[in-house]
Amino acid sequence: MSVEQTDIEKIAKLSRIRIAASDMPEVALRLNDILAMVDTMQAVDTTGIEPMHNPLDASQRLRADIVTETDQRELLQQNAPAAEQGLFLVPKVIE
Amino acid sequence: MEWETVIGLEVHVQLATQSKIFSGSSTAFGASPNSQASAIDLALPGTLPVVNEQAMHYAIMFGLAIGADINQRSIFDRKNYFYPDLPKGYQTTQMDEPIVGAGAVEIQLADGSHKTIRIHHAHLEEDAGKSVHDLFPTQSGIDLNRAGTPLIEIVSEPDMRSSEEAVAFAKKLHSIVTSLGISDGDMSQGSMRFDVNVSIRPKGEDKLGTRTETKNLNSFRFMEQAIHKEVERQIDLLEYGEEVLQETRLYNADTGEARSMRSKEEANDYRYFPCPDLLPVEISNETIEAIRARLPELPDARQARFVASYGLSEYDASILGGERDTAEYFESVTQHCGDAKLAANWVSGELSARLNNEELSISHSPVSAEALAGLIKRIKDNTISGKIAKQVFEAMWQGEGDADNVIEAKGLKQVSDTGALEKIVDEVLAQNPAGVAQYKEADDKKRKKLLGGFMGPIMKATKGQANPGMVNQILAKKLNQ
Amino acid sequence: MHQLTIAELLKGLDSKAFSSVELTQHYLDRIKQLDGNYNSYITVTAEQALAQAQAADQARSQGEHALLSGIPIAHKDIFCTSGVKTSCGSKMLDNFIAPYDATVIEKFQQAGAVSLGKTNMDEFAMGSSNESSFYGPVKNPWNTDTVPGGSSGGSAAAVAAQLAPAATGTDTGGSIRQPAALCGITGLKPTYGRVSRFGMIAFASSLDQAGPMTRSAEDAALLMNVMAGLDEKDSTSADKAVPDYCADLNQDLTGMTIGLPKEYFGKGLNAEIEHSVQAAIKEYENLGATVKEISLPHTELAVPCYYIIAPSEASANLSRFDGVRYGYRCEDPEDLYDLYTRSRAEGFGDEVKRRILVGTYALSAGFYDAYYKKAQQIRRLIKNDFVNAFKEVDIIMGPTTPNPAFNLGEKSNDPVTMYLEDIYTLSVNLAGLPGMSIPAGFADNKPTGLQLIGNYFEEARLLNAAHRFQLATDWHQQTPSGL
């Protein structure tokens, strides 16, 4: 499979990454190289093979329902690009 | 043309765990912004989730309560989209292998009929944070305290045919989750939220019409309103030869209006895939059976018990037995006063009207179950009449003390002194000779009615405190002389 | 001092031949003096290191002997370190001061180790050459025109250049073993789940694993004793007892069966590397091992399989870098969409963006089955190859890389060619097995690596095999000239 510019625009939007128009040909070229490489998988018959999401056949450990965290807002917001009155700020969101 | 409405519901219920679904942060409501948002909740680089056992167990409890299959292996998936209240850029949820499989709940409608609503499945997921839009002129503020609060999302089949059914279904779910104690069910704090899928089709048609999804409904009333408006809108469109577009609509509680949020074409491609930071959750049969054994009484069973052991009507049982808090209150009143009928009347009548008026939940009632029982006891032993009791209740509501205090302080004790009553009756009869004459000429049937006519002035003269039974006797005796 | 292994340094500290403060200062001086040539560190925490060294000296004088008390270690800048910049090699996190310590970092602190600083790496661990770092490429101490490998290239170069006695690395598709091979050091990627991932910035969650990068197998065992173990904060960390990795280092190799996958010796393998690997295998036969040819038939599929799974997981893992709560935010965003798209376009480098786009594509509606699901199925086939092989052999050996270190800039414009350099290491991550690279000679005067692959949780066997080899050979003691 290969991607057209419109496909790339769509996935760029989904991944929230701006791609300058001038970069588009290069991006398309590289993505198509990669897709051509991964397409070698398509030749393999995988009928009936259970997808493997994790190397270990383990199951999830469950945590006891206990509050272990304390208020760390001041420390945690030191990295915030913009915060006021305890809130993280972003340009106004219009639903 | 006659149209049929088809409704399916997706209901988000916040689970009453102490800590969040994937972190040890508190889930308490109302804390100052981001004070309950830990490194994990903020999705700091390198942080990882660990599943809260209680959240799993609560979901299983719900599944057992609706007779659903519990999936002994369930998977958490990532649902990818960007929004400032979603710190990881994906919501951890369950897609193909949810914890709770298909089940059903039965609803009762106003006409007394019953209907089964099928549940497609219920899954666990994390709540998002909150955006504050009105605090800053050009910015929105993000509070992530709620991010990571455990939710179960209950997805119904499109089995409802009216807003009445949808509301009855929603109320039934509310009653189940609160009876189980897995959610506080506090709608004002967003503990239960509804997305409503609505479509219409010509009556008799099998094929479903195009549906819309209205999101963000957080009360039964808003849900009812939103369904009405949406059905009207769809009928208008179809009757004018237009099409209903598949879209997501957002309901605004302030204006009571919904508007299109995004169309099917704009729908997000969520790119679900199994979360590699979490492993399959495996629940043993023993665990499921242990949870089943500990299940509290469910609303249906409780209502049946109320009918059987307290002699309540099915209707009263459904009002009093539906919600755990109400049921517990009623049973406590009954236990203290020894009269289930009076207890039922008072709880479903006076108390519930007053609570509704003030938008209070029964757990916040200023009149405790024990205090209400005290009042009922005074009705039973004829200290006060039912009418005076309402006055006493009002005083109790205002915090003026228990029933005995109020009766004493206000001198509301019923007058049962024969001598005193006879004197008053004589005075009233003396003031109304025409009435007395009329009575004497009347036949038996009419006399009964005329007797009532003397009751008013007598009660007035005693400020309502006359024992009505005794007054009746004295009146009859005197007039028949 | 800088020529000593950790095992030797511990003896020196014990015998009071030198103090931890002296040792630490010596390394700090070397870094100051020499790292301009290699660019192996992003951040040097001199003050903190000396304070930790002083504390270690004091503890030692009071008779306390934590496992690595007073030993300086460098950490890949992928591990969150409280109060210290944790950049992950990215502009996105250039301003990020981690407010907490990764579990691995905590464990080193509890073991009394001294942290020298944070090493350079490919941005978000995505790369095989260390050229994708926001902080500039790392140079291979053996030949500064060549790459050190990646993504733990800074750690590998720092150890090779003796700017740290040992370092931590992480390995998602070869990021410990490949730079270890290219820089002539010892590197171990443990079994998936053996070392906690908490606080280690995720690239591909089902593949990432931290491990030691050292001068010897014995040192790797010493570090594993600190790093390994269950962490309740990481759901994927294994609940399995941790052995003493030093206990069996000297065990005799007689009777050990080595599997040589024929697919690892085919076309594309540099002749000199093949020669050095064959020589190493001969050495193992001398040590009593027997050799058997095996087949891992799905080896070639590891590259496409990995380059779907890793980018897919990464595309979601890197969504949190959105300019809202921490990290880079673009100037004057017009609206929320602009804030997201510009912060991410400006904050991420080309390779990272490329992988996010590939991963987004592979997961998107209509392509999931053909890419993501397919890759996860092939992943099982790859794992099954190993499971079958380990029914017949105790350990698998082969080259770590098909080629020795290539020149800076040589492959940086051609991602697919670069990806193919990972052919021998990727399948180990896909299967979740432990893998190791140890120095095995030279090709074109550049170090070559012998890869050892073990069965699940058999790190001790790998370390034993590597240690016996290192007792019999001196490839691991070779050092670049000019140090």
XYZ file of C-alpha atoms in Angstrom, chain B residues 242-426:
185
model
C -35.350 16.007 4.628
C -32.868 13.552 6.033
C -31.692 12.879 9.549
C -27.895 13.072 9.552
C -25.883 10.685 11.674
C -24.204 13.039 14.071
C -23.183 13.690 17.616
C -25.180 16.402 19.347
C -24.306 18.279 22.467
C -26.990 19.216 24.956
C -26.765 22.527 26.769
C -28.501 22.288 30.120
C -28.723 26.070 30.479
C -30.629 26.650 27.265
C -32.283 23.251 27.011
C -31.115 23.123 23.393
C -28.887 20.624 21.630
C -26.743 21.344 18.640
C -24.620 19.376 16.229
C -21.115 18.758 17.521
C -19.726 16.667 14.688
C -21.058 14.704 11.767
C -20.271 11.108 10.914
C -17.705 12.306 8.369
C -15.925 14.309 11.009
C -16.081 11.425 13.444
C -12.794 10.714 15.121
C -10.760 7.729 14.066
C -9.949 6.532 17.570
C -7.378 3.912 16.596
C -8.249 1.532 19.408
C -5.590 -1.014 20.288
C -4.839 -3.095 23.384
C -2.967 -1.028 25.980
C 0.548 -2.475 26.162
C 1.071 -1.076 29.663
C -1.668 -3.319 31.043
C -2.030 -7.077 30.874
C -5.240 -9.064 30.447
C -7.280 -9.001 33.646
C -8.119 -12.530 34.690
C -10.872 -13.104 37.195
C -11.307 -16.536 38.710
C -14.609 -18.286 39.216
C -13.963 -18.242 42.953
C -13.628 -14.471 42.940
C -16.845 -14.080 40.981
C -18.720 -16.431 43.305
C -17.328 -14.681 46.381
C -18.561 -11.365 44.996
C -21.932 -12.885 44.172
C -22.255 -14.181 47.724
C -21.664 -10.695 49.102
C -24.086 -8.890 46.789
C -26.439 -6.657 48.753
C -30.207 -6.897 48.225
C -31.196 -5.669 44.805
C -34.142 -3.327 44.135
C -36.414 -5.988 42.596
C -35.943 -8.357 45.510
C -36.398 -5.566 47.987
C -39.624 -4.386 46.411
C -41.014 -7.899 46.468
C -40.076 -8.153 50.128
C -41.772 -4.827 50.903
C -44.991 -6.119 49.347
C -44.762 -9.441 51.157
C -43.661 -8.380 54.602
C -45.067 -4.870 54.945
C -48.213 -5.302 52.888
C -47.323 -2.349 50.663
C -48.888 -1.919 47.264
C -46.607 -2.657 44.326
C -46.584 1.029 43.557
C -45.550 2.049 47.070
C -42.982 -0.718 47.117
C -41.465 0.588 43.898
C -41.275 4.118 45.294
C -39.857 3.086 48.643
C -37.787 0.092 47.571
C -36.140 1.496 44.452
C -33.373 3.465 46.057
C -31.279 2.047 48.828
C -31.220 5.241 50.892
C -35.005 5.598 50.703
C -35.526 1.936 51.482
C -33.235 2.073 54.479
C -34.967 5.219 55.734
C -38.402 3.676 55.332
C -37.396 0.480 57.091
C -35.879 2.418 59.939
C -39.060 4.489 60.381
C -41.143 1.303 60.294
C -38.939 -0.381 62.836
C -39.154 2.564 65.236
C -42.870 3.248 64.926
C -44.182 -0.248 64.281
C -46.573 0.805 61.524
C -45.416 0.169 57.954
C -48.517 1.706 56.342
C -48.192 5.015 58.153
C -44.427 4.962 57.613
C -44.955 4.377 53.897
C -47.495 7.196 53.674
C -45.258 9.653 55.428
C -42.046 8.772 53.604
C -43.583 8.705 50.137
C -45.911 11.638 50.901
C -44.960 14.520 53.142
C -41.241 13.785 53.444
C -40.633 13.121 49.788
C -42.557 16.237 48.711
C -40.543 18.360 51.090
C -37.229 16.813 49.951
C -38.162 17.369 46.318
C -39.016 20.971 47.015
C -35.661 21.655 48.522
C -33.793 19.348 46.122
C -32.403 17.356 49.004
C -31.537 13.685 48.999
C -33.081 11.565 51.707
C -29.694 11.018 53.309
C -29.597 14.773 53.921
C -33.122 14.974 55.351
C -33.309 17.364 58.335
C -35.861 14.974 59.866
C -34.224 11.684 60.728
C -35.979 8.339 60.378
C -36.134 8.014 64.130
C -37.653 11.480 64.511
C -40.288 10.769 61.877
C -41.132 7.527 63.676
C -41.598 9.573 66.866
C -44.124 11.751 65.096
C -46.002 8.753 63.724
C -46.212 7.272 67.220
C -48.058 10.391 68.400
C -50.575 9.998 65.597
C -51.104 6.398 66.527
C -51.685 7.086 70.213
C -54.097 9.913 69.370
C -51.958 12.604 70.921
C -52.340 14.513 67.681
C -54.430 14.190 64.575
C -53.002 13.562 61.134
C -53.654 17.155 60.237
C -51.827 18.576 63.241
C -49.048 16.109 62.515
C -48.286 17.982 59.302
C -47.828 21.139 61.335
C -45.547 19.305 63.762
C -43.585 17.853 60.860
C -43.027 21.317 59.445
C -41.668 22.513 62.783
C -39.428 19.476 62.990
C -38.174 20.214 59.481
C -37.318 23.744 60.623
C -35.230 22.271 63.400
C -37.547 23.065 66.288
C -36.985 19.736 67.991
C -38.517 16.286 68.004
C -42.256 15.599 67.806
C -42.849 15.622 71.547
C -40.965 18.896 72.010
C -42.936 20.575 69.247
C -46.317 19.280 70.488
C -45.499 20.409 73.974
C -44.066 23.793 73.041
C -46.901 24.670 70.718
C -49.641 23.131 72.845
C -50.829 20.994 69.983
C -51.953 18.079 72.058
C -55.327 16.807 70.905
C -58.305 17.796 73.117
C -59.930 14.550 74.281
C -61.472 15.944 77.458
C -65.208 15.132 77.117
C -66.361 17.981 79.314
C -64.355 20.589 77.408
C -65.481 19.230 74.043
C -69.151 19.135 75.074
C -68.937 22.766 76.061
C -67.541 23.766 72.687
C -70.112 21.665 70.832
C -72.903 23.298 72.763
